[in-house]
CSV table of C-alpha atoms and ligand atoms in Angstrom, one decimal:
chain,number,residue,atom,x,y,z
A,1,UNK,CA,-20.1,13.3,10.3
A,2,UNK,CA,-22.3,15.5,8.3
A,3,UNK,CA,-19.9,17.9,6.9
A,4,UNK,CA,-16.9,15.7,7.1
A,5,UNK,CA,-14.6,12.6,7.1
A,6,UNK,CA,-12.5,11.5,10.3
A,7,UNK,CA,-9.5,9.5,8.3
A,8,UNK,CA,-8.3,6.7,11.6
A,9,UNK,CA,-5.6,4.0,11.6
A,10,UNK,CA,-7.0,0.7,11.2
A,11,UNK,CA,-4.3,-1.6,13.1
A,12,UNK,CA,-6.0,-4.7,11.7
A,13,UNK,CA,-3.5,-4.1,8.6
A,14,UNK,CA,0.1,-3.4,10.8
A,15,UNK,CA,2.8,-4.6,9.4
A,16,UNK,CA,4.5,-5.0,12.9
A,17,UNK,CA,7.9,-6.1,11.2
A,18,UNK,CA,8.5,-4.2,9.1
A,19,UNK,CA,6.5,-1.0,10.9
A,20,UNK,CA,6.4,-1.9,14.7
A,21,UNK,CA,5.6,1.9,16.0
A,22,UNK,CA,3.1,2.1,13.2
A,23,UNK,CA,5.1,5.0,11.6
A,24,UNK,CA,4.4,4.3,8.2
A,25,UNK,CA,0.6,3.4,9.2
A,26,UNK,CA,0.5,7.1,10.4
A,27,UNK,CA,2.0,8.3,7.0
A,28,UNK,CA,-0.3,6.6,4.9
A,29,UNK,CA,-3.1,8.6,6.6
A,30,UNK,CA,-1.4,11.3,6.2
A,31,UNK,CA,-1.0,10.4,2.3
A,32,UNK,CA,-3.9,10.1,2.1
A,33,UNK,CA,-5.2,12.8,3.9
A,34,UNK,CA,-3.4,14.8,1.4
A,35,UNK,CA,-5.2,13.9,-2.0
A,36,UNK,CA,-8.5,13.9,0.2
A,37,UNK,CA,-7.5,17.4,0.7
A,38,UNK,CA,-6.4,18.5,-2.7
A,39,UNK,CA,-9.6,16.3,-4.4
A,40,UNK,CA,-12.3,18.1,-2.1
A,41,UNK,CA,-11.0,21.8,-3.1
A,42,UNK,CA,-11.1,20.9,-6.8
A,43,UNK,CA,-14.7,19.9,-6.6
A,44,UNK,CA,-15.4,23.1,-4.4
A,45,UNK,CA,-14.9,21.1,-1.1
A,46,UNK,CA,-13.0,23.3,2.1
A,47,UNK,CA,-10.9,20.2,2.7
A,48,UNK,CA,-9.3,21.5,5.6
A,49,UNK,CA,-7.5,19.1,7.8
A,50,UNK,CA,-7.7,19.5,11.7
A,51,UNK,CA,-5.2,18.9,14.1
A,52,UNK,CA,-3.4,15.1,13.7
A,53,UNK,CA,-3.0,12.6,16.4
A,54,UNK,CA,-3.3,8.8,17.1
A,55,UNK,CA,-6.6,8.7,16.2
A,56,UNK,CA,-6.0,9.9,12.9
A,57,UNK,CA,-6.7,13.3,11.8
A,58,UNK,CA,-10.6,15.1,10.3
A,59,UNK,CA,-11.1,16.5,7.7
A,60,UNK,CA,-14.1,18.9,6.9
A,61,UNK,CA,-15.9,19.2,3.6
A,62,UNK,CA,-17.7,22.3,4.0
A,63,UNK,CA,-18.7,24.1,0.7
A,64,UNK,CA,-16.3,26.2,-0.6
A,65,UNK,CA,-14.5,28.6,-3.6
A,66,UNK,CA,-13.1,25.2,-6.0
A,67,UNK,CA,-9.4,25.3,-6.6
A,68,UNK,CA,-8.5,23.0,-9.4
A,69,UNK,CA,-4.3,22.8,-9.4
A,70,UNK,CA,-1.5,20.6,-10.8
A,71,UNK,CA,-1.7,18.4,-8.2
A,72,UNK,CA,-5.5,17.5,-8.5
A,73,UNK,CA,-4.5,16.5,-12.2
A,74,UNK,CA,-1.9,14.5,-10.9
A,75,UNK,CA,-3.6,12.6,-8.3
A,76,UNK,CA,-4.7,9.5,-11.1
A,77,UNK,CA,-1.2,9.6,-12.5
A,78,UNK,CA,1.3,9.4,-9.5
A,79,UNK,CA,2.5,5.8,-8.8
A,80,UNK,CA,5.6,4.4,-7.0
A,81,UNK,CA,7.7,3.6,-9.7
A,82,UNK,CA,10.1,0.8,-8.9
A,83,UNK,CA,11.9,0.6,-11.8
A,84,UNK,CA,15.8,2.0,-13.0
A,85,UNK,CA,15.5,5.6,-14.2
A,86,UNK,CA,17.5,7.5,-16.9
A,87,UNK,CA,20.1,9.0,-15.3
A,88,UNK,CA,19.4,12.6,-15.7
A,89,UNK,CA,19.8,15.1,-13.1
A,90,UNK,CA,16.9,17.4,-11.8
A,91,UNK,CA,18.0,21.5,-11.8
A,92,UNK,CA,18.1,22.8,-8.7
A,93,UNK,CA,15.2,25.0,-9.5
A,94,UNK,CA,13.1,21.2,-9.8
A,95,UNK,CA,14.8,20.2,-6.2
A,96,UNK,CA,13.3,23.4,-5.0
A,97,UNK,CA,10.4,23.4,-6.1
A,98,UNK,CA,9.8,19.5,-4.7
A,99,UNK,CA,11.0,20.5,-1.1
A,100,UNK,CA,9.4,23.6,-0.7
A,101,UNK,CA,6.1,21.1,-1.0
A,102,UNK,CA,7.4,19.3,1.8
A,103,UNK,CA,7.5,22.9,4.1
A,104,UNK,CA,3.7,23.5,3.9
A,105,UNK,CA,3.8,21.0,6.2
A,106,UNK,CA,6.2,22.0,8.3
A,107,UNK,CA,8.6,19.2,7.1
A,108,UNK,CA,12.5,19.1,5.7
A,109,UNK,CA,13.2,17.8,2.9
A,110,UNK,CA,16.8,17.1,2.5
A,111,UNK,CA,18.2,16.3,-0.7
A,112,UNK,CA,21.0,14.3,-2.0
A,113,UNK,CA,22.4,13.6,-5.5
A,114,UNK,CA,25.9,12.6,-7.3
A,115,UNK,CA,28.8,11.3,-5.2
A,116,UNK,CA,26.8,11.9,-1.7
A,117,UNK,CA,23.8,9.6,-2.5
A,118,UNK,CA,26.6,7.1,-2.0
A,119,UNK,CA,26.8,7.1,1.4
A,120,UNK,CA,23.0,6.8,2.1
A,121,UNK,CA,22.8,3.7,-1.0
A,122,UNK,CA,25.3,1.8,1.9
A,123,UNK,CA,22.6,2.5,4.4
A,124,UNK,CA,19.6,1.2,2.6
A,125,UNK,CA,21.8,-1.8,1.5
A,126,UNK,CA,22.4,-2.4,4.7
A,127,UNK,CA,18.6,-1.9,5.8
A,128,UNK,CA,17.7,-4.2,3.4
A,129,UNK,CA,20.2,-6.8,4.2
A,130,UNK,CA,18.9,-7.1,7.9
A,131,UNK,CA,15.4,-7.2,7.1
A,132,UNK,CA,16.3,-9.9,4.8
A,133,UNK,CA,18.0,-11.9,7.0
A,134,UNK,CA,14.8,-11.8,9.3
A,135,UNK,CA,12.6,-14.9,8.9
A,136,UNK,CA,9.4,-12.8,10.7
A,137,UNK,CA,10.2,-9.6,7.7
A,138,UNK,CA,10.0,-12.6,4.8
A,139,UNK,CA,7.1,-14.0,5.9
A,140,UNK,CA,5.6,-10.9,6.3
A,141,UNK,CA,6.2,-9.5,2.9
A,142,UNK,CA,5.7,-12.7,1.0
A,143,UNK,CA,1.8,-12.4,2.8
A,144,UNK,CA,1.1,-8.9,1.2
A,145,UNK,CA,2.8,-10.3,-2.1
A,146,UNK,CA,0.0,-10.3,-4.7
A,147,UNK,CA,1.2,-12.8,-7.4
A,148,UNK,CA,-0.8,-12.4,-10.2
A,149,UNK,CA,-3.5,-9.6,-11.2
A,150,UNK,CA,-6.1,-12.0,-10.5
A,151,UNK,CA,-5.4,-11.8,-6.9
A,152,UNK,CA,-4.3,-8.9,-6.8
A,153,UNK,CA,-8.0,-7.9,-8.2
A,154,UNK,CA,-9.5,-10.2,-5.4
A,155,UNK,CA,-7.7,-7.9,-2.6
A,156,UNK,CA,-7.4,-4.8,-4.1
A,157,UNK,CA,-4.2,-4.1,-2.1
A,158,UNK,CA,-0.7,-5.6,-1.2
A,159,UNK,CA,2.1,-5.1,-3.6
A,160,UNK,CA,1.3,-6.5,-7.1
A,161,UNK,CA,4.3,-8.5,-8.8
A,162,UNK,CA,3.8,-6.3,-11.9
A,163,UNK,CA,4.6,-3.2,-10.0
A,164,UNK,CA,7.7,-4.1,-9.4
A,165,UNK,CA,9.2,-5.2,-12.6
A,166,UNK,CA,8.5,-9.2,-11.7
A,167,UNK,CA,6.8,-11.7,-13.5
A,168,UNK,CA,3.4,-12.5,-12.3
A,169,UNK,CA,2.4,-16.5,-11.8
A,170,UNK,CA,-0.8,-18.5,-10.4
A,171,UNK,CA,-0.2,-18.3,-6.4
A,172,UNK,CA,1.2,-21.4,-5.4
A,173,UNK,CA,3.8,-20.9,-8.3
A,174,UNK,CA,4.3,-17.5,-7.3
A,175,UNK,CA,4.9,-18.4,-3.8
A,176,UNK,CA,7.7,-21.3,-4.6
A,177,UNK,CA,9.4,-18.5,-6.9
A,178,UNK,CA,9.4,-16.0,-4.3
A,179,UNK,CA,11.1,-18.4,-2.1
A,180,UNK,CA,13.8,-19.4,-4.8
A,181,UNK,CA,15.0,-16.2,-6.2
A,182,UNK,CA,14.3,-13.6,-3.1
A,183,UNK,CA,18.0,-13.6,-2.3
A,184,UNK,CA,19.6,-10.8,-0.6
A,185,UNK,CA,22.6,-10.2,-3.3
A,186,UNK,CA,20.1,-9.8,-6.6
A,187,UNK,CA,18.2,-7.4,-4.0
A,188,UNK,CA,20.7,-5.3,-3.0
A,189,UNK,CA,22.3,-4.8,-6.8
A,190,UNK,CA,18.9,-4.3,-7.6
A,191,UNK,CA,18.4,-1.1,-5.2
A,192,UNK,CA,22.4,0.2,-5.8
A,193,UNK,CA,21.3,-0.2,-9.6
A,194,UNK,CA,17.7,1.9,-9.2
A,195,UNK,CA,19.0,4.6,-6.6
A,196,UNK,CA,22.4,4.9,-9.3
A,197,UNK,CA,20.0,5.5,-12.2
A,198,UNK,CA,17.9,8.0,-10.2
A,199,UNK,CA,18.8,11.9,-9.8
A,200,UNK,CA,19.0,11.7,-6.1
A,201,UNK,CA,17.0,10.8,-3.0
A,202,UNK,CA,15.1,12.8,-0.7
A,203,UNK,CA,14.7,12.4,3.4
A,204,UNK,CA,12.1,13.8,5.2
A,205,UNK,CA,12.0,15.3,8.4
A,206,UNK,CA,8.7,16.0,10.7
A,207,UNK,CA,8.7,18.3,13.0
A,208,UNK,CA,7.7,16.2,16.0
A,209,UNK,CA,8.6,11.9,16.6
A,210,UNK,CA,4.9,11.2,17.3
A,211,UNK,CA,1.7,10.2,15.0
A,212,UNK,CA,1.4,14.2,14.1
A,213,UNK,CA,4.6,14.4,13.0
A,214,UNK,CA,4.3,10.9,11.2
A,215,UNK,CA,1.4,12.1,9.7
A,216,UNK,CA,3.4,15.4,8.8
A,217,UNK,CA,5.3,13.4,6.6
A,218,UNK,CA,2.9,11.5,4.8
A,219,UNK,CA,1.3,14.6,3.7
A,220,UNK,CA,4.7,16.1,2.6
A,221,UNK,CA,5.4,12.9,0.8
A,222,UNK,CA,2.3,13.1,-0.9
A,223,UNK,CA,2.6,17.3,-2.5
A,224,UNK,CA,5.8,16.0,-3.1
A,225,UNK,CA,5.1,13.0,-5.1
A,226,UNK,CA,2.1,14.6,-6.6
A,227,UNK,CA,4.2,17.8,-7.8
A,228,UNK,CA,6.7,15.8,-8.8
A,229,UNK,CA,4.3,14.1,-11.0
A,230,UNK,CA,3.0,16.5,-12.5
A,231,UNK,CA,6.9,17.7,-13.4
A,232,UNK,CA,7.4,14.4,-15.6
A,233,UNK,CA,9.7,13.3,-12.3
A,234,UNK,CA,8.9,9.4,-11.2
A,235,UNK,CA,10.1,8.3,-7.2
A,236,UNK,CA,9.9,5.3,-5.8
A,237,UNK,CA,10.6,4.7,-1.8
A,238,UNK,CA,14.0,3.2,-0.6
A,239,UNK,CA,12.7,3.4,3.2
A,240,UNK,CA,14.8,-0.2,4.3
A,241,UNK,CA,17.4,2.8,5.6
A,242,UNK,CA,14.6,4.8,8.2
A,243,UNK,CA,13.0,0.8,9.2
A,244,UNK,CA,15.7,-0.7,11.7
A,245,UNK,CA,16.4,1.4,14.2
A,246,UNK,CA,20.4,1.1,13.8
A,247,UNK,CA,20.6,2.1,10.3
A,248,UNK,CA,17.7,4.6,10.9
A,249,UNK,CA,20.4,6.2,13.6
A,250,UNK,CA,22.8,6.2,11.0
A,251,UNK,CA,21.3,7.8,8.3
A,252,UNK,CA,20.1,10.4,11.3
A,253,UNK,CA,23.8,10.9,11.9
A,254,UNK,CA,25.0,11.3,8.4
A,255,UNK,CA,22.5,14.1,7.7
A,256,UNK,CA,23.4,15.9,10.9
A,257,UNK,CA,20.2,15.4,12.8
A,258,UNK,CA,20.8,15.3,16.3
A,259,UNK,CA,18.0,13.8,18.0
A,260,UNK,CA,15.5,14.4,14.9
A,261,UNK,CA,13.8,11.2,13.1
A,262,UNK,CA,14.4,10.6,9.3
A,263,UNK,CA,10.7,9.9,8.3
A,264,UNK,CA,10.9,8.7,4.7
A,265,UNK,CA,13.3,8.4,2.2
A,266,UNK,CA,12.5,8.3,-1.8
A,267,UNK,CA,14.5,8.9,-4.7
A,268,UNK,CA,13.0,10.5,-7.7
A,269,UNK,CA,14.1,10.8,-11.4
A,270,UNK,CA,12.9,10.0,-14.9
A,271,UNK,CA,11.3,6.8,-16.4
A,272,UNK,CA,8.5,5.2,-18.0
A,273,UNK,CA,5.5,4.5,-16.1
A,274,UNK,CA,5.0,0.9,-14.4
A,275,UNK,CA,1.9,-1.1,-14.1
A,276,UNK,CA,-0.1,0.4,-11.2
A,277,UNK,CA,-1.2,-0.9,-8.0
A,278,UNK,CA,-4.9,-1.8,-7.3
A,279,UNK,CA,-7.0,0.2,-4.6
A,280,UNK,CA,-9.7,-1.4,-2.7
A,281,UNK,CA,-13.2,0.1,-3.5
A,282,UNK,CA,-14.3,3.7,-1.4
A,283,UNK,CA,-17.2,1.2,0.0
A,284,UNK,CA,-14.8,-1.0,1.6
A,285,UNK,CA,-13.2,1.5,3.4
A,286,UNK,CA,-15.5,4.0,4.3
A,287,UNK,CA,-18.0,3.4,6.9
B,301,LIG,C1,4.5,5.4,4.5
B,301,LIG,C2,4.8,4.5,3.3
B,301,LIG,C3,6.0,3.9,3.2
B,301,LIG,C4,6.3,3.1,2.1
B,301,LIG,N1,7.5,2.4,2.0
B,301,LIG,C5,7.8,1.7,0.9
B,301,LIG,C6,9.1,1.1,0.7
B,301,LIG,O1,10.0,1.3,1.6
B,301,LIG,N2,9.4,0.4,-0.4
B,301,LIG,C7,8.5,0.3,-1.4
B,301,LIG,O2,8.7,-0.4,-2.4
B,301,LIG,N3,7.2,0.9,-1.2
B,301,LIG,C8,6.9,1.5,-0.1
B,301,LIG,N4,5.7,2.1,0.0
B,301,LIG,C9,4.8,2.2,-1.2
B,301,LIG,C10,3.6,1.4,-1.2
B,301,LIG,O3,4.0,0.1,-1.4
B,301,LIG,C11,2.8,1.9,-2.4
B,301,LIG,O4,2.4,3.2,-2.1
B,301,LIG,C12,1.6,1.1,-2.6
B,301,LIG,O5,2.0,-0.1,-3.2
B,301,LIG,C13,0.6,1.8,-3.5
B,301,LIG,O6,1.1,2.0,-4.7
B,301,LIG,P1,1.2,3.5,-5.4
B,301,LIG,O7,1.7,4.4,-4.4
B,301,LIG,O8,2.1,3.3,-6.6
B,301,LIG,O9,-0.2,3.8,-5.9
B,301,LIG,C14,5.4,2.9,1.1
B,301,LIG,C15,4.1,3.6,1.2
B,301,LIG,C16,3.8,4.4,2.2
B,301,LIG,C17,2.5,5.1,2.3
């Protein structure tokens, strides 16, 4: 395309598992959609994004006025950070200014904090639990494990050890480690202990339960991590409570829904940088 990039799904990496509608692959286009977006108006790029769909969405680079923002300047610093925060709370000018992020895209952002993340900690425990107990969700997540950052290099994708706070071993190690100590109680304490120390946890809410609306999402998600980034605010995803369906129905029920789909849920908060994860080079994903 001469004055622009078609972003599509590419269903050779579906996590069918853990993602078996492709939800989260939609998102991710929409993530990155996002940053596409927000990159090509800082270097005087249109960047607009046309209308979403299964096949992805396109975006058109067509010269235009450069708009260099927060969010640009955030793009290389934003990370998942999977770690426990500090504790503080955010104002409720900062919660506002996060959602209202999540409306240029048409999506709700409902947030939680105090006494009432409680309720939605049970459901990701509980998220978490079944996915645990699945053999097919193990095996799946131990094959996107990258061990060490030598292999982690080698892909350029999966979800490094480091990132997450865990020691990083040669493969075969790694692998036998994984297997001992992925239990399901350290797990869950682990996620109470991380959405405790956090200053609450937003949900996300498209407009429409297809690939637009998934898409929706991920863009949402992505102003909203990128604003909050450039805030000094950290968020990290707890989505094991929108991934089985029963629990998704839950949470859906508990934030009076009706027949609406949670999309994604993240808590956010303040704490240190983590090690980052790698990205495969622009060459081996642009054709
Ligand atoms: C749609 C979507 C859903 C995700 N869900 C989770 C999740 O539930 N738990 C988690 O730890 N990470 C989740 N991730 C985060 C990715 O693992 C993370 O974005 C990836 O490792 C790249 O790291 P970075 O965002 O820190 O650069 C999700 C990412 C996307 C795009």
């Amino acid at each position: 395309m001469a004055d622009g990039l078609a972003i599509a799904p590419d269903f050779s990496r579906r996590t069918p598992v853990v993602d078996p509608d492709d939800h989260h692959l939609y998102a991710s286009l929409g993530c990155a959609a996002e940053s596409l977006s927000i990159a090509a108006r800082a270097r005087g790029l249109s960047g607009e994004i046309g209308e979403a769909g299964a096949e992805g969405l396109i975006a058109t680079l067509r010269p235009a006025q450069p708009e260099i923002g927060a969010l640009f300047a955030a793009i290389p610093e934003r990370q998942c950070t999977r770690s426990a925060y500090d504790g503080t709370r955010l104002t409720s000018e900062e919660v506002g200014v996060l959602a209202a992020e999540a409306k240029v895209h048409g999506v709700t952002a409902i947030w939680r904090e105090g006494a009432a993340v409680e309720p939605i900690l049970d459901l990701v425990i509980a998220g978490n639990t079944r996915q645990m107990e699945n053999p097919a969700f193990v095996a799946e997540l131990r094959k996107w494990i990258r061990f060490n950052g030598a292999q982690a290099a080698r892909t350029g994708d999966g979800l490094y050890a480091a990132v997450s706070g865990n020691p990083t071993a040669p493969e075969t190690i790694g692998r036998i480690l994984f297997d001992a100590f992925f239990r399901i109680g350290p797990e869950n304490d682990k996620y109470a202990r991380h959405i405790r120390s956090s200053a609450g946890i937003f949900t996300l809410v498209a407009p429409s339960n297809d690939p637009a609306g998934w898409i929706a999402a991920g863009r949402a998600y992505q102003r909203m991590a990128l604003r909050a980034t450039a805030m000094g605010l950290r968020n990290a995803f707890v989505n094991q409570s929108v991934e089985e369906p029963a629990v998704r129905a839950d949470l859906a029920s508990l934030l009076d829904l009706d027949e609406m789909r949670p999309n994604l849920v993240f808590r956010v908060g303040r704490a240190p940088p983590m090690p980052r994860s790698l990205r495969r080079l622009p060459e081996a994903v642009m054709n």
